[in-house]
Structures are given as structure tokens and as C-alpha cells.
mmCIF file of C-alpha atoms and ligand atoms in Angstrom:
data_model
loop_
_atom_site.group_PDB
_atom_site.id
_atom_site.type_symbol
_atom_site.label_atom_id
_atom_site.label_comp_id
_atom_site.label_asym_id
_atom_site.label_seq_id
_atom_site.Cartn_x
_atom_site.Cartn_y
_atom_site.Cartn_z
ATOM 1 C CA UNK A 291 0.022 0.012 -0.042
ATOM 2 C CA UNK A 292 1.487 3.327 -0.974
ATOM 3 C CA UNK A 293 1.248 5.523 2.089
ATOM 4 C CA UNK A 294 2.387 9.146 2.409
ATOM 5 C CA UNK A 295 3.609 9.887 5.940
ATOM 6 C CA UNK A 296 1.375 12.162 7.984
ATOM 7 C CA UNK A 297 -1.288 12.646 5.452
ATOM 8 C CA UNK A 298 -3.809 10.088 6.500
ATOM 9 C CA UNK A 299 -7.410 11.144 6.921
ATOM 10 C CA UNK A 300 -10.301 9.263 8.331
ATOM 11 C CA UNK A 301 -13.362 10.763 6.726
ATOM 12 C CA UNK A 302 -16.527 10.190 8.818
ATOM 13 C CA UNK A 303 -19.698 10.415 6.718
ATOM 14 C CA UNK A 304 -22.937 10.949 8.561
ATOM 15 C CA UNK A 305 -26.516 10.699 7.273
ATOM 16 C CA UNK A 306 -27.397 13.877 5.596
ATOM 17 C CA UNK A 307 -28.256 14.738 2.007
ATOM 18 C CA UNK A 308 -24.812 16.390 1.816
ATOM 19 C CA UNK A 309 -23.345 12.764 2.065
ATOM 20 C CA UNK A 310 -23.295 12.692 -1.690
ATOM 21 C CA UNK A 311 -20.875 15.620 -1.752
ATOM 22 C CA UNK A 312 -18.531 13.606 0.526
ATOM 23 C CA UNK A 313 -17.789 11.412 -2.530
ATOM 24 C CA UNK A 314 -16.331 14.386 -4.356
ATOM 25 C CA UNK A 315 -14.575 15.487 -1.167
ATOM 26 C CA UNK A 316 -12.636 12.098 -1.149
ATOM 27 C CA UNK A 317 -11.504 12.721 -4.720
ATOM 28 C CA UNK A 318 -10.362 16.231 -3.888
ATOM 29 C CA UNK A 319 -8.433 15.047 -0.804
ATOM 30 C CA UNK A 320 -6.811 12.311 -2.846
ATOM 31 C CA UNK A 321 -5.847 14.927 -5.558
ATOM 32 C CA UNK A 322 -3.930 16.642 -2.777
ATOM 33 C CA UNK A 323 -2.134 13.330 -1.903
ATOM 34 C CA UNK A 324 -4.043 12.479 1.210
ATOM 35 C CA UNK A 325 -4.768 8.844 1.886
ATOM 36 C CA UNK A 326 -8.447 8.518 2.857
ATOM 37 C CA UNK A 327 -10.311 5.848 4.783
ATOM 38 C CA UNK A 328 -14.049 6.317 5.034
ATOM 39 C CA UNK A 329 -16.214 5.540 8.081
ATOM 40 C CA UNK A 330 -19.897 5.607 7.429
ATOM 41 C CA UNK A 331 -22.787 5.779 9.928
ATOM 42 C CA UNK A 332 -25.838 3.619 9.421
ATOM 43 C CA UNK A 333 -27.794 6.654 8.278
ATOM 44 C CA UNK A 334 -25.121 7.622 5.792
ATOM 45 C CA UNK A 335 -25.562 4.275 4.109
ATOM 46 C CA UNK A 336 -29.190 5.282 3.355
ATOM 47 C CA UNK A 337 -27.857 8.059 1.157
ATOM 48 C CA UNK A 338 -24.698 6.613 -0.518
ATOM 49 C CA UNK A 339 -23.427 3.054 -0.706
ATOM 50 C CA UNK A 340 -20.180 1.913 0.854
ATOM 51 C CA UNK A 341 -19.162 0.653 -2.566
ATOM 52 C CA UNK A 342 -19.064 4.198 -3.934
ATOM 53 C CA UNK A 343 -16.693 5.303 -1.231
ATOM 54 C CA UNK A 344 -14.614 2.170 -1.589
ATOM 55 C CA UNK A 345 -14.222 2.998 -5.348
ATOM 56 C CA UNK A 346 -13.212 6.652 -4.855
ATOM 57 C CA UNK A 347 -10.976 6.115 -1.804
ATOM 58 C CA UNK A 348 -9.393 2.839 -3.031
ATOM 59 C CA UNK A 349 -9.737 1.566 0.487
ATOM 60 C CA UNK A 350 -12.218 -0.703 2.308
ATOM 61 C CA UNK A 351 -15.016 1.253 3.935
ATOM 62 C CA UNK A 352 -15.557 0.957 7.662
ATOM 63 C CA UNK A 353 -19.168 0.714 8.813
ATOM 64 C CA UNK A 354 -19.593 -1.384 11.918
ATOM 65 C CA UNK A 355 -18.131 -1.221 15.389
ATOM 66 C CA UNK A 356 -18.769 -4.830 16.257
ATOM 67 C CA UNK A 357 -18.072 -6.479 12.864
ATOM 68 C CA UNK A 358 -15.633 -9.309 13.573
ATOM 69 C CA UNK A 359 -14.105 -9.237 10.150
ATOM 70 C CA UNK A 360 -13.614 -5.482 10.171
ATOM 71 C CA UNK A 361 -12.100 -5.581 13.636
ATOM 72 C CA UNK A 362 -9.716 -8.301 12.523
ATOM 73 C CA UNK A 363 -8.621 -6.135 9.554
ATOM 74 C CA UNK A 364 -8.338 -2.645 10.998
ATOM 75 C CA UNK A 365 -10.286 -2.314 14.205
ATOM 76 C CA UNK A 366 -11.563 0.943 15.701
ATOM 77 C CA UNK A 367 -8.527 1.504 17.889
ATOM 78 C CA UNK A 368 -6.147 0.921 14.969
ATOM 79 C CA UNK A 369 -8.176 3.267 12.779
ATOM 80 C CA UNK A 370 -8.116 5.876 15.589
ATOM 81 C CA UNK A 371 -4.278 5.535 15.657
ATOM 82 C CA UNK A 372 -3.881 5.409 11.899
ATOM 83 C CA UNK A 373 -5.514 8.882 11.382
ATOM 84 C CA UNK A 374 -3.475 11.988 11.239
ATOM 85 C CA UNK A 375 -6.744 13.888 11.154
ATOM 86 C CA UNK A 376 -10.406 12.891 11.569
ATOM 87 C CA UNK A 377 -12.741 14.869 9.335
ATOM 88 C CA UNK A 378 -16.531 14.440 9.660
ATOM 89 C CA UNK A 379 -18.345 15.740 6.582
ATOM 90 C CA UNK A 380 -21.184 16.079 6.588
ATOM 91 C CA UNK A 381 -21.464 16.381 10.393
ATOM 92 C CA UNK A 382 -25.207 16.232 11.139
ATOM 93 C CA UNK A 383 -26.878 17.654 14.261
ATOM 94 C CA UNK A 384 -27.154 14.103 15.532
ATOM 95 C CA UNK A 385 -23.455 13.324 15.136
ATOM 96 C CA UNK A 386 -22.490 16.652 16.636
ATOM 97 C CA UNK A 387 -24.751 15.877 19.686
ATOM 98 C CA UNK A 388 -23.298 12.348 20.070
ATOM 99 C CA UNK A 389 -19.744 13.666 19.855
ATOM 100 C CA UNK A 390 -20.474 16.443 22.309
ATOM 101 C CA UNK A 391 -21.696 13.927 24.804
ATOM 102 C CA UNK A 392 -18.994 11.480 24.256
ATOM 103 C CA UNK A 393 -21.166 8.615 23.136
ATOM 104 C CA UNK A 394 -19.555 5.436 21.906
ATOM 105 C CA UNK A 395 -22.525 3.768 20.226
ATOM 106 C CA UNK A 396 -21.178 3.323 16.712
ATOM 107 C CA UNK A 397 -17.873 3.153 14.928
ATOM 108 C CA UNK A 398 -17.559 6.910 14.090
ATOM 109 C CA UNK A 399 -18.367 8.158 17.577
ATOM 110 C CA UNK A 400 -16.033 5.527 19.213
ATOM 111 C CA UNK A 401 -13.233 6.411 16.845
ATOM 112 C CA UNK A 402 -13.575 10.110 17.744
ATOM 113 C CA UNK A 403 -13.272 9.234 21.431
ATOM 114 C CA UNK A 404 -10.310 6.878 20.832
ATOM 115 C CA UNK A 405 -8.225 9.172 18.654
ATOM 116 C CA UNK A 406 -5.541 11.716 19.568
ATOM 117 C CA UNK A 407 -5.586 13.204 16.113
ATOM 118 C CA UNK A 408 -7.267 16.558 15.529
ATOM 119 C CA UNK A 409 -10.989 16.332 14.791
ATOM 120 C CA UNK A 410 -12.555 18.652 12.227
ATOM 121 C CA UNK A 411 -16.293 18.882 11.577
ATOM 122 C CA UNK A 412 -17.991 20.261 8.467
ATOM 123 C CA UNK A 413 -21.592 20.704 9.758
ATOM 124 C CA UNK A 414 -24.550 20.347 7.414
ATOM 125 C CA UNK A 415 -28.181 20.626 8.527
ATOM 126 C CA UNK A 416 -31.341 22.656 8.246
ATOM 127 C CA UNK A 417 -30.695 26.264 9.407
ATOM 128 C CA UNK A 418 -33.217 26.004 12.322
ATOM 129 C CA UNK A 419 -31.400 22.827 13.557
ATOM 130 C CA UNK A 420 -28.077 24.654 13.279
ATOM 131 C CA UNK A 421 -29.412 27.640 15.272
ATOM 132 C CA UNK A 422 -31.228 25.528 17.880
ATOM 133 C CA UNK A 423 -30.081 26.071 21.447
ATOM 134 C CA UNK A 424 -29.057 22.419 21.903
ATOM 135 C CA UNK A 425 -26.901 22.470 18.740
ATOM 136 C CA UNK A 426 -25.338 25.774 19.751
ATOM 137 C CA UNK A 427 -24.419 24.363 23.185
ATOM 138 C CA UNK A 428 -23.035 21.134 21.631
ATOM 139 C CA UNK A 429 -20.948 23.044 19.140
ATOM 140 C CA UNK A 430 -19.507 25.280 21.884
ATOM 141 C CA UNK A 431 -18.653 22.256 24.060
ATOM 142 C CA UNK A 432 -16.831 20.665 21.151
ATOM 143 C CA UNK A 433 -14.928 23.906 20.250
ATOM 144 C CA UNK A 434 -13.869 24.174 23.947
ATOM 145 C CA UNK A 435 -12.393 20.705 23.619
ATOM 146 C CA UNK A 436 -10.339 21.756 20.592
ATOM 147 C CA UNK A 437 -12.573 20.273 17.844
ATOM 148 C CA UNK A 438 -12.493 22.492 14.809
ATOM 149 C CA UNK A 439 -15.523 23.528 12.647
ATOM 150 C CA UNK A 440 -15.336 24.223 8.947
ATOM 151 C CA UNK A 441 -18.396 26.204 8.123
ATOM 152 C CA UNK A 442 -21.319 25.771 7.722
ATOM 153 C CA UNK A 443 -21.856 28.082 4.852
ATOM 154 C CA UNK A 444 -25.059 30.089 4.085
ATOM 155 C CA UNK A 445 -27.330 29.638 1.141
ATOM 156 C CA UNK A 446 -30.001 27.397 -0.399
ATOM 157 C CA UNK A 447 -30.695 24.309 1.482
ATOM 158 C CA UNK A 448 -31.993 20.878 0.320
ATOM 159 C CA UNK A 449 -35.134 21.491 2.441
ATOM 160 C CA UNK A 450 -35.935 24.615 0.401
ATOM 161 C CA UNK A 451 -34.939 27.069 3.113
ATOM 162 C CA UNK A 452 -32.218 29.660 2.927
ATOM 163 C CA UNK A 453 -29.743 30.308 5.747
ATOM 164 C CA UNK A 454 -26.737 28.956 7.664
ATOM 165 C CA UNK A 455 -26.365 25.152 7.609
ATOM 166 C CA UNK A 456 -25.014 24.271 4.173
ATOM 167 C CA UNK A 457 -21.996 22.100 4.165
ATOM 168 C CA UNK A 458 -19.008 23.955 2.655
ATOM 169 C CA UNK A 459 -18.165 22.912 -0.909
ATOM 170 C CA UNK A 460 -15.782 19.887 -1.109
ATOM 171 C CA UNK A 461 -13.084 22.029 -2.809
ATOM 172 C CA UNK A 462 -13.118 24.552 0.059
ATOM 173 C CA UNK A 463 -12.982 21.765 2.684
ATOM 174 C CA UNK A 464 -10.112 19.981 0.958
ATOM 175 C CA UNK A 465 -8.225 23.219 0.496
ATOM 176 C CA UNK A 466 -8.587 24.179 4.182
ATOM 177 C CA UNK A 467 -7.539 20.757 5.355
ATOM 178 C CA UNK A 468 -4.472 20.862 3.063
ATOM 179 C CA UNK A 469 -3.623 24.303 4.498
ATOM 180 C CA UNK A 470 -3.537 22.808 8.028
ATOM 181 C CA UNK A 471 -0.930 20.339 6.904
ATOM 182 C CA UNK A 472 1.185 22.705 4.989
ATOM 183 C CA UNK A 473 2.924 24.772 7.667
ATOM 184 C CA UNK A 474 5.902 26.802 6.787
ATOM 185 C CA UNK A 475 3.809 29.604 5.238
ATOM 186 C CA UNK A 476 6.044 32.218 6.850
ATOM 187 C CA UNK A 477 9.387 30.449 6.498
ATOM 188 C CA UNK A 478 12.228 32.990 6.652
ATOM 189 C CA UNK A 479 9.904 35.863 7.513
ATOM 190 C CA UNK A 480 10.605 38.241 10.492
ATOM 191 C CA UNK A 481 7.448 38.888 12.409
ATOM 192 C CA UNK A 482 6.974 41.498 15.188
ATOM 193 C CA UNK A 483 3.854 41.228 17.339
ATOM 194 C CA UNK A 484 2.545 43.317 20.244
ATOM 195 C CA UNK A 485 0.266 41.685 22.852
ATOM 196 C CA UNK A 486 -1.494 42.206 26.106
ATOM 197 C CA UNK A 487 -2.601 45.441 27.878
ATOM 198 C CA UNK A 488 -0.396 48.404 28.873
ATOM 199 C CA UNK A 489 -0.334 49.993 32.257
ATOM 200 C CA UNK A 490 -0.223 53.817 32.577
ATOM 201 C CA UNK A 491 1.019 54.796 35.949
ATOM 202 C CA UNK A 492 -0.733 57.367 38.068
ATOM 203 C CA UNK A 493 1.581 57.096 41.061
ATOM 204 C CA UNK A 494 3.936 54.345 42.262
ATOM 205 C CA UNK A 495 1.033 52.007 43.138
ATOM 206 C CA UNK A 496 -1.799 52.848 40.765
ATOM 207 C CA UNK A 497 -2.313 52.607 37.060
ATOM 208 C CA UNK A 498 -4.855 52.712 34.245
ATOM 209 C CA UNK A 499 -5.259 49.558 32.095
ATOM 210 C CA UNK A 500 -7.881 47.387 30.401
ATOM 211 C CA UNK A 501 -9.207 43.883 30.330
ATOM 212 C CA UNK A 502 -6.747 42.417 27.702
ATOM 213 C CA UNK A 503 -5.173 39.086 28.782
ATOM 214 C CA UNK A 504 -2.875 38.848 25.732
ATOM 215 C CA UNK A 505 -4.300 35.471 24.673
ATOM 216 C CA UNK A 506 -5.039 36.396 21.024
ATOM 217 C CA UNK A 507 -1.626 38.041 20.631
ATOM 218 C CA UNK A 508 0.237 35.107 22.169
ATOM 219 C CA UNK A 509 -1.774 32.652 20.164
ATOM 220 C CA UNK A 510 -0.825 34.645 16.967
ATOM 221 C CA UNK A 511 2.861 34.627 18.033
ATOM 222 C CA UNK A 512 2.621 30.815 18.504
ATOM 223 C CA UNK A 513 0.909 30.321 15.152
ATOM 224 C CA UNK A 514 3.465 32.598 13.314
ATOM 225 C CA UNK A 515 6.363 30.625 14.886
ATOM 226 C CA UNK A 516 4.698 27.320 13.917
ATOM 227 C CA UNK A 517 4.462 28.676 10.398
ATOM 228 C CA UNK A 518 8.254 29.103 10.296
ATOM 229 C CA UNK A 519 8.576 32.776 11.099
ATOM 230 C CA UNK A 520 11.147 34.302 13.426
ATOM 231 C CA UNK A 521 8.946 35.995 16.033
ATOM 232 C CA UNK A 522 9.550 38.816 18.515
ATOM 233 C CA UNK A 523 6.678 39.551 20.839
ATOM 234 C CA UNK A 524 6.639 42.861 22.654
ATOM 235 C CA UNK A 525 4.242 42.164 25.514
ATOM 236 C CA UNK A 526 2.543 44.250 28.152
ATOM 237 C CA UNK A 527 1.946 42.541 31.532
ATOM 238 C CA UNK A 528 0.181 39.165 31.135
ATOM 239 C CA UNK A 529 0.115 35.912 33.023
ATOM 240 C CA UNK A 530 1.079 33.929 29.888
ATOM 241 C CA UNK A 531 4.323 32.040 29.170
ATOM 242 C CA UNK A 532 6.135 32.944 26.012
ATOM 243 C CA UNK A 533 5.250 30.503 23.220
ATOM 244 C CA UNK A 534 8.061 28.041 22.248
ATOM 245 C CA UNK A 535 10.648 29.634 19.949
ATOM 246 C CA UNK A 536 9.326 33.205 20.433
ATOM 247 C CA UNK A 537 11.551 35.996 21.778
ATOM 248 C CA UNK A 538 9.569 38.003 24.330
ATOM 249 C CA UNK A 539 10.313 41.613 25.230
ATOM 250 C CA UNK A 540 8.471 42.747 28.334
ATOM 251 C CA UNK A 541 7.181 46.254 28.651
ATOM 252 C CA UNK A 542 4.728 48.057 30.927
ATOM 253 C CA UNK A 543 3.503 51.374 29.374
ATOM 254 C CA UNK A 544 2.408 52.407 25.920
ATOM 255 C CA UNK A 545 5.459 54.605 25.627
ATOM 256 C CA UNK A 546 7.779 51.699 26.412
ATOM 257 C CA UNK A 547 5.951 49.537 23.952
ATOM 258 C CA UNK A 548 6.270 52.178 21.268
ATOM 259 C CA UNK A 549 10.017 52.508 21.845
ATOM 260 C CA UNK A 550 10.644 48.738 21.770
ATOM 261 C CA UNK A 551 8.532 48.357 18.607
ATOM 262 C CA UNK A 552 10.124 51.205 16.789
ATOM 263 C CA UNK A 553 13.696 49.895 17.209
ATOM 264 C CA UNK A 554 12.619 46.588 15.687
ATOM 265 C CA UNK A 555 9.989 47.580 13.075
ATOM 266 C CA UNK A 556 12.427 48.642 10.418
ATOM 267 C CA UNK A 557 13.973 45.172 10.268
ATOM 268 C CA UNK A 558 10.807 43.091 10.385
ATOM 269 C CA UNK A 559 8.691 41.970 7.402
ATOM 270 C CA UNK A 560 5.305 41.697 9.077
ATOM 271 C CA UNK A 561 3.996 43.658 12.122
ATOM 272 C CA UNK A 562 0.967 42.496 13.920
ATOM 273 C CA UNK A 563 -0.473 44.865 16.509
ATOM 274 C CA UNK A 564 -2.552 42.657 18.805
ATOM 275 C CA UNK A 565 -1.921 44.713 21.992
ATOM 276 C CA UNK A 566 -4.756 46.619 23.586
ATOM 277 C CA UNK A 567 -2.689 49.696 24.063
ATOM 278 C CA UNK A 568 -4.087 52.282 26.494
ATOM 279 C CA UNK A 569 -5.102 55.347 24.430
ATOM 280 C CA UNK A 570 -4.554 57.676 27.406
ATOM 281 C CA UNK A 571 -2.117 58.067 30.235
ATOM 282 C CA UNK A 572 -2.234 60.322 33.242
ATOM 283 C CA UNK A 573 -0.799 63.671 32.315
ATOM 284 C CA UNK A 574 1.309 63.754 35.498
ATOM 285 C CA UNK A 575 2.988 60.944 37.456
ATOM 286 C CA UNK A 576 2.924 61.553 41.137
ATOM 287 C CA UNK A 577 6.353 60.536 42.545
ATOM 288 C CA UNK A 578 4.700 59.712 45.903
ATOM 289 C CA UNK A 579 1.518 57.660 46.495
ATOM 290 C CA UNK A 580 -1.439 60.014 46.309
ATOM 291 C CA UNK A 581 -2.983 60.072 49.850
ATOM 292 C CA UNK A 582 -6.684 59.534 50.442
ATOM 293 C CA UNK A 583 -7.033 63.109 51.663
ATOM 294 C CA UNK A 584 -5.513 64.476 48.447
ATOM 295 C CA UNK A 585 -8.214 63.052 46.089
ATOM 296 C CA UNK A 586 -7.751 64.846 42.855
ATOM 297 C CA UNK A 587 -10.963 66.583 41.611
ATOM 298 C CA UNK A 588 -10.262 65.255 38.093
ATOM 299 C CA UNK A 589 -7.729 63.155 36.294
ATOM 300 C CA UNK A 590 -5.863 64.972 33.468
ATOM 301 C CA UNK A 591 -5.205 62.535 30.684
ATOM 302 C CA UNK A 592 -2.983 62.784 27.531
ATOM 303 C CA UNK A 593 -2.867 60.646 24.415
ATOM 304 C CA UNK A 594 -0.302 57.825 24.120
ATOM 305 C CA UNK A 595 1.561 57.298 20.792
ATOM 306 C CA UNK A 596 -0.364 55.217 18.258
ATOM 307 C CA UNK A 597 2.088 52.438 17.759
ATOM 308 C CA UNK A 598 0.481 50.699 14.754
ATOM 309 C CA UNK A 599 -0.115 54.020 12.996
ATOM 310 C CA UNK A 600 3.544 54.877 13.592
ATOM 311 C CA UNK A 601 4.741 51.648 11.968
ATOM 312 C CA UNK A 602 2.307 51.949 9.085
ATOM 313 C CA UNK A 603 3.607 55.461 8.348
ATOM 314 C CA UNK A 604 7.228 54.228 8.058
ATOM 315 C CA UNK A 605 8.862 54.475 4.662
ATOM 316 C CA UNK A 606 9.335 50.977 3.331
ATOM 317 C CA UNK A 607 7.866 49.643 6.564
ATOM 318 C CA UNK A 608 6.502 46.112 7.227
ATOM 319 C CA UNK A 609 3.207 44.581 6.112
ATOM 320 C CA UNK A 610 1.152 45.941 8.952
ATOM 321 C CA UNK A 611 -1.822 44.294 10.634
ATOM 322 C CA UNK A 612 -4.032 45.945 13.175
ATOM 323 C CA UNK A 613 -6.786 44.643 15.422
ATOM 324 C CA UNK A 614 -10.024 46.312 15.953
ATOM 325 C CA UNK A 615 -12.240 45.627 18.971
ATOM 326 C CA UNK A 616 -15.668 46.997 18.210
ATOM 327 C CA UNK A 617 -19.134 46.742 19.887
ATOM 328 C CA UNK A 618 -21.192 47.672 16.828
ATOM 329 C CA UNK A 619 -20.949 48.123 13.036
ATOM 330 C CA UNK A 620 -17.796 45.942 13.241
ATOM 331 C CA UNK A 621 -16.924 45.894 9.485
ATOM 332 C CA UNK A 622 -17.591 49.582 8.824
ATOM 333 C CA UNK A 623 -15.436 50.635 11.773
ATOM 334 C CA UNK A 624 -12.766 48.227 10.781
ATOM 335 C CA UNK A 625 -12.643 49.499 7.187
ATOM 336 C CA UNK A 626 -12.402 53.025 8.486
ATOM 337 C CA UNK A 627 -9.504 51.948 10.734
ATOM 338 C CA UNK A 628 -7.738 50.293 7.780
ATOM 339 C CA UNK A 629 -7.771 53.553 5.835
ATOM 340 C CA UNK A 630 -7.281 56.089 8.581
ATOM 341 C CA UNK A 631 -4.199 54.284 10.042
ATOM 342 C CA UNK A 632 -2.898 53.243 6.675
ATOM 343 C CA UNK A 633 -2.805 49.526 7.500
ATOM 344 C CA UNK A 634 -2.467 46.569 5.133
ATOM 345 C CA UNK A 635 -4.984 44.453 7.071
ATOM 346 C CA UNK A 636 -7.395 44.692 10.041
ATOM 347 C CA UNK A 637 -8.633 41.819 12.092
ATOM 348 C CA UNK A 638 -11.884 42.959 13.736
ATOM 349 C CA UNK A 639 -13.665 41.320 16.625
ATOM 350 C CA UNK A 640 -16.983 41.893 18.354
ATOM 351 C CA UNK A 641 -16.268 42.504 21.987
ATOM 352 C CA UNK A 642 -19.807 43.191 23.138
ATOM 353 C CA UNK A 643 -20.829 39.495 23.209
ATOM 354 C CA UNK A 644 -20.437 37.191 26.173
ATOM 355 C CA UNK A 645 -19.019 34.238 24.323
ATOM 356 C CA UNK A 646 -15.952 35.868 22.803
ATOM 357 C CA UNK A 647 -13.393 38.596 22.921
ATOM 358 C CA UNK A 648 -11.447 39.717 26.046
ATOM 359 C CA UNK A 649 -10.392 36.900 28.424
ATOM 360 C CA UNK A 650 -12.480 34.397 26.520
ATOM 361 C CA UNK A 651 -10.931 31.288 25.061
ATOM 362 C CA UNK A 652 -12.774 31.893 21.790
ATOM 363 C CA UNK A 653 -13.180 34.580 19.304
ATOM 364 C CA UNK A 654 -14.615 35.347 15.806
ATOM 365 C CA UNK A 655 -12.900 37.597 13.365
ATOM 366 C CA UNK A 656 -13.830 39.624 10.249
ATOM 367 C CA UNK A 657 -10.495 40.225 8.508
ATOM 368 C CA UNK A 658 -10.340 43.086 5.967
ATOM 369 C CA UNK A 659 -7.785 44.305 3.523
ATOM 370 C CA UNK A 660 -7.830 46.893 0.769
ATOM 371 C CA UNK A 661 -9.921 44.770 -1.694
ATOM 372 C CA UNK A 662 -11.046 41.759 0.342
ATOM 373 C CA UNK A 663 -12.662 40.438 3.402
ATOM 374 C CA UNK A 664 -12.699 36.968 5.069
ATOM 375 C CA UNK A 665 -14.803 35.835 7.925
ATOM 376 C CA UNK A 666 -13.573 33.469 10.549
ATOM 377 C CA UNK A 667 -16.383 31.893 12.596
ATOM 378 C CA UNK A 668 -16.332 31.549 16.388
ATOM 379 C CA UNK A 669 -13.349 29.221 17.245
ATOM 380 C CA UNK A 670 -10.730 28.720 19.905
ATOM 381 C CA UNK A 671 -8.175 31.542 19.760
ATOM 382 C CA UNK A 672 -5.377 29.149 18.832
ATOM 383 C CA UNK A 673 -7.235 27.973 15.827
ATOM 384 C CA UNK A 674 -8.279 31.428 14.730
ATOM 385 C CA UNK A 675 -4.633 32.584 15.102
ATOM 386 C CA UNK A 676 -3.606 29.806 12.762
ATOM 387 C CA UNK A 677 -6.191 30.838 10.142
ATOM 388 C CA UNK A 678 -5.206 34.526 10.552
ATOM 389 C CA UNK A 679 -1.502 33.707 10.064
ATOM 390 C CA UNK A 680 -2.316 31.680 6.915
ATOM 391 C CA UNK A 681 -4.195 34.686 5.533
ATOM 392 C CA UNK A 682 -1.486 37.189 6.548
ATOM 393 C CA UNK A 683 1.093 34.928 4.806
ATOM 394 C CA UNK A 684 -1.133 34.722 1.707
ATOM 395 C CA UNK A 685 -1.534 38.547 1.445
ATOM 396 C CA UNK A 686 2.091 39.227 2.434
ATOM 397 C CA UNK A 687 3.332 36.894 -0.329
ATOM 398 C CA UNK A 688 0.869 38.404 -2.853
ATOM 399 C CA UNK A 689 2.448 41.803 -2.186
ATOM 400 C CA UNK A 690 6.065 40.562 -1.943
ATOM 401 C CA UNK A 691 6.373 37.880 -4.557
ATOM 402 C CA UNK A 692 9.662 35.923 -4.048
HETATM 403 O O1 C5P B 54 -7.676 52.894 17.377
HETATM 404 P P1 C5P B 54 -7.794 51.592 18.070
HETATM 405 O O2 C5P B 54 -7.111 51.632 19.499
HETATM 406 O O3 C5P B 54 -9.136 50.966 18.162
HETATM 407 O O4 C5P B 54 -6.892 50.571 17.117
HETATM 408 C C1 C5P B 54 -6.570 49.337 17.548
HETATM 409 C C2 C5P B 54 -5.406 48.926 16.899
HETATM 410 O O5 C5P B 54 -4.336 49.897 17.039
HETATM 411 C C3 C5P B 54 -4.780 47.640 17.486
HETATM 412 O O6 C5P B 54 -4.158 46.954 16.543
HETATM 413 C C4 C5P B 54 -3.840 48.128 18.589
HETATM 414 O O7 C5P B 54 -2.797 47.246 18.852
HETATM 415 C C5 C5P B 54 -3.256 49.377 17.831
HETATM 416 N N1 C5P B 54 -2.894 50.491 18.746
HETATM 417 C C6 C5P B 54 -1.587 50.828 18.809
HETATM 418 N N2 C5P B 54 -1.251 51.869 19.631
HETATM 419 C C7 C5P B 54 -2.105 52.636 20.291
HETATM 420 C C8 C5P B 54 -3.556 52.253 20.122
HETATM 421 C C9 C5P B 54 -3.902 51.217 19.335
HETATM 422 O O8 C5P B 54 -0.737 50.151 18.250
HETATM 423 N N3 C5P B 54 -1.826 53.652 21.062
#
């Protein structure tokens, strides 16, 4: 059997009308030199025959958990170990619920419990089922455990309705799976990243700051390093360890961050401003602790330097990416920021919602550049950071062809 190392995919097919598209998905994965083994649920076999998948995958199809012959060939534990990635497409509401609850009542669910490989789901269902509270809760539980979601997309549905719930097209799923395996998108690129909050001192014991924990910036630094970049991280005070292979420079105030960034910006290729820099600092620093009795009537504030705008304004400066935290009209404000600050790209997130943003483990991003936009759905920050870095690499390479 010809087997490429580290490119083995178990494709779980669940029982939805989109199961027929999974046939095409197998072909497109094989076109990208993945070896594919298909696991079908009982309901999937009502839509497509195992023989079809056997023909397109050139491998036996796995259907039953307790089939003696199949277990003797490649049993569920072996299959779980064989996989470099488990992809479930289509992932129906039922499969999502069973995985969220850790059931082990068929081959696919058992395999997902038994594998240490990453699990990626491409949901497909009626829009109402996708939006139902139970499905939302199940999806969030899976995301929190590190399961990835590709889609669903929006559009016409087999049931005649229009809305979110369509499985992504096989070509897009295959391309995004291939991108996960590629790595090295920023090989040889120097990346400078800011992260965390800044602290603006009022007196020796008090300061102004914000709720940033630095998670998104640190995840972005880790993703850039994993993509082969040399990464420097200028970080405000956080509780996070430096990601492996990343050089961390600790700063406290916006002015210190500005100074450390400016000495490095000229020699980096990509600058990503993920820090939540305080926009204001106290106009005066009291050398001694301000006493209770000396309560100032008002606090005089002055602006801090805008670091990302400073880098964007440099002659021959790096490809510059800013973040935008907005509570309303996210895209409009982000586009305005892109133009006003002269940035190459803006990653905008919605901070007014309870399930994302500051201090949360998850986020969703709308990423804009001069003539494009890409939406990244709610996902763990580590995964979003990987997607963002792939997109940064794509745009950076488009503007700096080798
Ligand atoms: O203007 P606003 O603060 O919303 O812009 C956010 C973006 O600008 C972020 O990328 C942030 O890191 C960056 N920024 C900066 N220096 C500042 C304020 C914001 O680099 N003083």
C-alpha cells in the first residue's frame, strides 16, 4: 500500500443529504495526496453506498463497530491511531450531539473518542437545527475541547430554506484541510507582534489599564512561529508564558511598547499589533503615592503614541496588521481604521458579546484588507490565530512575490 507519511485522513460520513458531496470530497483530498479511509454511519448508508466510497478512496469502507471481520482487519482503535486527522463531513446535528456527549455507540463516535488526532467537523443541517439552542451548546462544548469547525456556509438548503447550515463545498474543505498540513507559510519571515494590555502609571502603586489578557496576541505569535517565522513579541503585563521559539520583550506602558517596537519595526517583514494599548495616560505621574485626603478633583489625561499608525507610516515599513475591537458596525469601523491608520490588514472582533473577545478562550474575526474580506467563525483563539496567520502569509506573499 503506498502511504504518504502524516497525510492520512479518516473521513466520517454521517447521514445527511450532503453525504453525496462527500464522494467528491474524497477525490479532492486524494488529488492533494491524502490517503483517505471512510467511516460511514448507518444513516449515511441510506444516502450513498459503501461501494461508492470504496471505489473513490481505493480503501475498504468501515461501517460497523462490532463487525468481527472489520475488527480483525483494521479495528476501531487501529483506525483511531492510523488517522493524522479525523474529518466528519457532513457532520449532522445528531453526530454533533453524540460527539459532544462522548457517546460510543457506533464506529464513528467511538473512533472520535479513541483518537488523539485533531478532529474537524463540516456541519450540514437545516438552518433551524443549526441555530437551535441544543446544537449551539453542543458546538461550543466541542470547540472548547479543541474540535474544529469548517463552516457551515449560508445559502439554499436541500429542504428549500435559505440560511446557515449548508456544508461547505468539497473544494473549500479540501483546501482548508491541506492548509492545516502545509505549515511553513512564513518560512524565513521576520514577524513582530505586540500583545497584552499596557499600564499607565498614576503614582507608584496605581495605574490605568484594560481587560486584555494577551491570549489572542500570544496565540498569534505561536501560530506565526509554527508557520516558520522568526517571532519577536513585545508584551505588556500578562500571566502567559512565551510560546516556544518566540523572543519576548516585556514592557509596561504604551510609551515603552512604542520604543521597543520602533527599534525593531524597520527590520521586520510583518508587524501585527494585537496589543490593547491604552489610548490615554495620566498627564502627570505623582512621585509619591497620592494620599486619600488628596483626592484629585479630576484626572488629566494625555494621548499615548499610536504604535500601529507609527509603523504603518514608516517608509518601506513592514506589512502591517492591526486589530479592531468593536461593539457595533464591526466591518464599517474596521474599514475606517484600515484607511485612517494606513494599515495593510485589520482583524476585527466583536467585543460586546459574552461568548468571545477579552479573556475568553474563543473569538470570531472579520479580516479586511484593501480589496477583500474573510470571515472566521467563532473558534478557539489558537485555531483562529492559525487561520489569521495563513491569511497574513497569503496577502504578504501576494504583495512581496519571491
Ligand atoms: O484605534 P484603536 O485603538 O481601536 O486601534 C486598535 C489597533 O491599534 C490595535 O491593533 C492596537 O494594537 C493598535 N494600537 C496601537 N497603539 C495605540 C492604540 C492602538 O498600536 N496607542
